CSV table of C-alpha atoms in Angstrom, one decimal:
chain,number,residue,atom,x,y,z
E,1,UNK,CA,6.1,8.6,12.9
E,2,UNK,CA,5.0,5.9,10.5
E,3,UNK,CA,1.8,3.9,10.7
E,4,UNK,CA,2.1,0.4,9.2
E,5,UNK,CA,-0.7,-2.1,8.7
E,6,UNK,CA,0.4,-5.7,9.4
E,7,UNK,CA,-2.6,-8.0,8.9
E,8,UNK,CA,-5.2,-7.0,11.3
E,9,UNK,CA,-2.9,-4.7,13.3
E,10,UNK,CA,-1.7,-1.1,12.8
E,11,UNK,CA,1.7,-0.4,14.3
E,12,UNK,CA,2.7,3.1,15.3
E,13,UNK,CA,6.5,3.3,14.5
E,14,UNK,CA,8.5,6.2,15.9
E,15,UNK,CA,11.7,6.9,14.0
E,16,UNK,CA,14.6,8.2,16.0
E,17,UNK,CA,17.7,9.5,14.2
E,18,UNK,CA,21.0,9.4,16.1
E,19,UNK,CA,22.6,12.9,15.7
E,20,UNK,CA,26.2,11.6,15.7
E,21,UNK,CA,26.0,8.6,13.5
E,22,UNK,CA,22.9,9.5,11.5
E,23,UNK,CA,21.5,6.0,12.0
E,24,UNK,CA,17.8,5.6,12.3
E,25,UNK,CA,16.1,3.4,14.9
E,26,UNK,CA,12.5,2.3,14.6
E,27,UNK,CA,10.5,1.8,17.8
E,28,UNK,CA,7.1,0.3,17.8
E,29,UNK,CA,5.4,2.6,20.3
E,30,UNK,CA,1.9,1.2,20.1
E,31,UNK,CA,-0.3,-1.2,18.2
E,32,UNK,CA,-4.1,-1.5,17.7
E,33,UNK,CA,-6.7,-3.3,15.7
E,34,UNK,CA,-6.9,-2.3,12.1
E,35,UNK,CA,-10.7,-2.3,12.2
E,36,UNK,CA,-10.6,0.7,14.5
E,37,UNK,CA,-11.2,4.0,12.8
E,38,UNK,CA,-10.2,6.4,15.6
E,39,UNK,CA,-7.2,6.7,17.9
E,40,UNK,CA,-7.7,4.2,20.8
E,41,UNK,CA,-7.0,5.7,24.3
E,42,UNK,CA,-4.1,3.3,25.0
E,43,UNK,CA,-2.4,4.5,21.8
E,44,UNK,CA,-3.0,8.2,22.4
E,45,UNK,CA,-1.4,7.7,25.9
E,46,UNK,CA,1.8,6.5,24.2
E,47,UNK,CA,2.1,9.1,21.4
E,48,UNK,CA,3.2,12.7,21.5
E,49,UNK,CA,0.5,15.3,20.7
E,50,UNK,CA,1.8,15.8,17.2
E,51,UNK,CA,1.9,12.1,16.6
E,52,UNK,CA,-1.7,11.7,17.6
E,53,UNK,CA,-2.6,14.5,15.1
E,54,UNK,CA,-0.7,12.6,12.4
E,55,UNK,CA,-2.5,9.4,13.3
E,56,UNK,CA,-5.9,11.1,13.1
E,57,UNK,CA,-5.0,12.4,9.6
E,58,UNK,CA,-3.7,9.0,8.6
E,59,UNK,CA,-6.8,7.2,9.8
E,60,UNK,CA,-9.0,9.8,7.9
E,61,UNK,CA,-6.9,9.2,4.7
E,62,UNK,CA,-7.2,5.4,5.1
E,63,UNK,CA,-11.0,5.7,5.6
E,64,UNK,CA,-11.3,7.9,2.4
E,65,UNK,CA,-9.1,5.4,0.5
E,66,UNK,CA,-11.2,2.5,1.6
E,67,UNK,CA,-14.4,4.3,0.7
E,68,UNK,CA,-13.0,5.1,-2.7
E,69,UNK,CA,-11.9,1.5,-3.3
E,70,UNK,CA,-15.4,0.2,-2.3
E,71,UNK,CA,-17.0,2.6,-4.9
E,72,UNK,CA,-14.7,1.9,-7.8
E,73,UNK,CA,-14.6,-1.2,-9.9
E,74,UNK,CA,-12.2,-4.0,-9.0
E,75,UNK,CA,-10.7,-3.6,-12.5
E,76,UNK,CA,-9.8,0.0,-11.7
E,77,UNK,CA,-8.3,-1.1,-8.3
E,78,UNK,CA,-6.2,-3.7,-10.0
E,79,UNK,CA,-4.9,-1.3,-12.6
E,80,UNK,CA,-4.0,1.3,-9.9
E,81,UNK,CA,-1.9,-1.3,-8.1
E,82,UNK,CA,-0.2,-2.5,-11.2
E,83,UNK,CA,2.6,0.2,-11.6
E,84,UNK,CA,4.0,-0.5,-8.1
E,85,UNK,CA,3.7,-4.3,-8.6
E,86,UNK,CA,5.6,-4.0,-11.8
E,87,UNK,CA,8.3,-1.9,-10.2
E,88,UNK,CA,8.5,-4.4,-7.3
E,89,UNK,CA,8.7,-7.3,-9.8
E,90,UNK,CA,11.5,-5.5,-11.6
E,91,UNK,CA,13.4,-5.1,-8.3
E,92,UNK,CA,12.8,-8.8,-7.4
E,93,UNK,CA,14.2,-9.9,-10.8
E,94,UNK,CA,17.4,-8.0,-10.1
E,95,UNK,CA,17.7,-9.8,-6.8
E,96,UNK,CA,17.2,-13.4,-7.9
E,97,UNK,CA,19.9,-15.6,-9.2
E,98,UNK,CA,17.7,-17.8,-11.4
E,99,UNK,CA,14.2,-17.9,-12.7
E,100,UNK,CA,12.1,-20.9,-13.4
E,101,UNK,CA,11.6,-21.3,-17.2
E,102,UNK,CA,7.8,-21.7,-17.0
E,103,UNK,CA,7.6,-18.6,-14.8
E,104,UNK,CA,9.7,-16.7,-17.2
E,105,UNK,CA,7.5,-17.7,-20.1
E,106,UNK,CA,4.3,-16.9,-18.2
E,107,UNK,CA,5.5,-13.5,-17.2
E,108,UNK,CA,6.7,-12.7,-20.8
E,109,UNK,CA,3.3,-13.8,-22.2
E,110,UNK,CA,1.3,-11.7,-19.7
E,111,UNK,CA,3.6,-8.7,-20.4
E,112,UNK,CA,3.0,-9.1,-24.1
E,113,UNK,CA,-0.8,-9.2,-23.6
E,114,UNK,CA,-0.6,-6.2,-21.3
E,115,UNK,CA,1.4,-4.2,-23.9
E,116,UNK,CA,-1.1,-5.1,-26.6
E,117,UNK,CA,-4.0,-4.1,-24.4
E,118,UNK,CA,-2.3,-0.8,-23.5
E,119,UNK,CA,-1.6,-0.1,-27.2
E,120,UNK,CA,-5.3,-0.6,-27.9
E,121,UNK,CA,-6.5,1.7,-25.1
E,122,UNK,CA,-7.8,4.9,-26.5
E,123,UNK,CA,-9.6,6.4,-23.5
E,124,UNK,CA,-7.5,8.5,-21.1
E,125,UNK,CA,-8.5,10.8,-18.3
E,126,UNK,CA,-6.5,13.6,-16.6
E,127,UNK,CA,-4.1,12.4,-13.9
E,128,UNK,CA,-5.5,12.5,-10.3
E,129,UNK,CA,-4.2,12.2,-6.8
E,130,UNK,CA,-6.0,10.3,-4.1
E,131,UNK,CA,-5.7,13.3,-1.8
E,132,UNK,CA,-3.8,11.2,0.8
E,133,UNK,CA,-1.6,13.4,2.9
E,134,UNK,CA,-0.4,11.0,5.6
E,135,UNK,CA,-0.5,7.5,4.1
E,136,UNK,CA,2.7,6.2,2.5
E,137,UNK,CA,2.4,4.7,-1.0
E,138,UNK,CA,3.1,1.3,0.5
E,139,UNK,CA,0.2,1.6,2.8
E,140,UNK,CA,-2.1,2.7,0.0
E,141,UNK,CA,-0.9,-0.3,-2.0
E,142,UNK,CA,-1.7,-2.6,0.9
E,143,UNK,CA,-5.3,-1.3,0.9
E,144,UNK,CA,-5.6,-1.9,-2.8
E,145,UNK,CA,-4.2,-5.4,-2.6
E,146,UNK,CA,-6.5,-6.2,0.4
E,147,UNK,CA,-9.5,-5.1,-1.8
E,148,UNK,CA,-8.3,-7.3,-4.7
E,149,UNK,CA,-7.7,-10.3,-2.3
E,150,UNK,CA,-11.3,-9.9,-0.9
E,151,UNK,CA,-12.7,-9.9,-4.5
E,152,UNK,CA,-10.7,-13.0,-5.4
E,153,UNK,CA,-11.9,-14.8,-2.2
E,154,UNK,CA,-15.5,-13.7,-2.9
E,155,UNK,CA,-15.4,-15.1,-6.4
E,156,UNK,CA,-13.7,-18.4,-5.6
């Protein structure tokens, strides 16, 4: 079971693997408002008992992550989201046929500035894990990006 946030909705996706072909099929079993912090009755009615337990843990992890993001600086949230964004950008570059020259220059300049700032960083802490047991990395990233988006909108 996967739980995926799409805008203001959380989708509960059941993954069924065909024993013969090995093909996976995704079925959207239930959806509910992303503002809800507990399993809605209509969702619980559609899920298996183990899936409900997974959803409860996922919602708890999501709430912990949101609390953590509210407590930490926006700068820290931006830096936490950067490695995955850089990886996704690298993948995107592999998939495009051409790149606008101005965009290329802009990306190159920002990367040089980032490298210089990283080289000048002297303070490091021990690695830490968010403690999330159920949330996929992509869902954690969505929460971080939503926090960044809200900060941008607030400061416009």
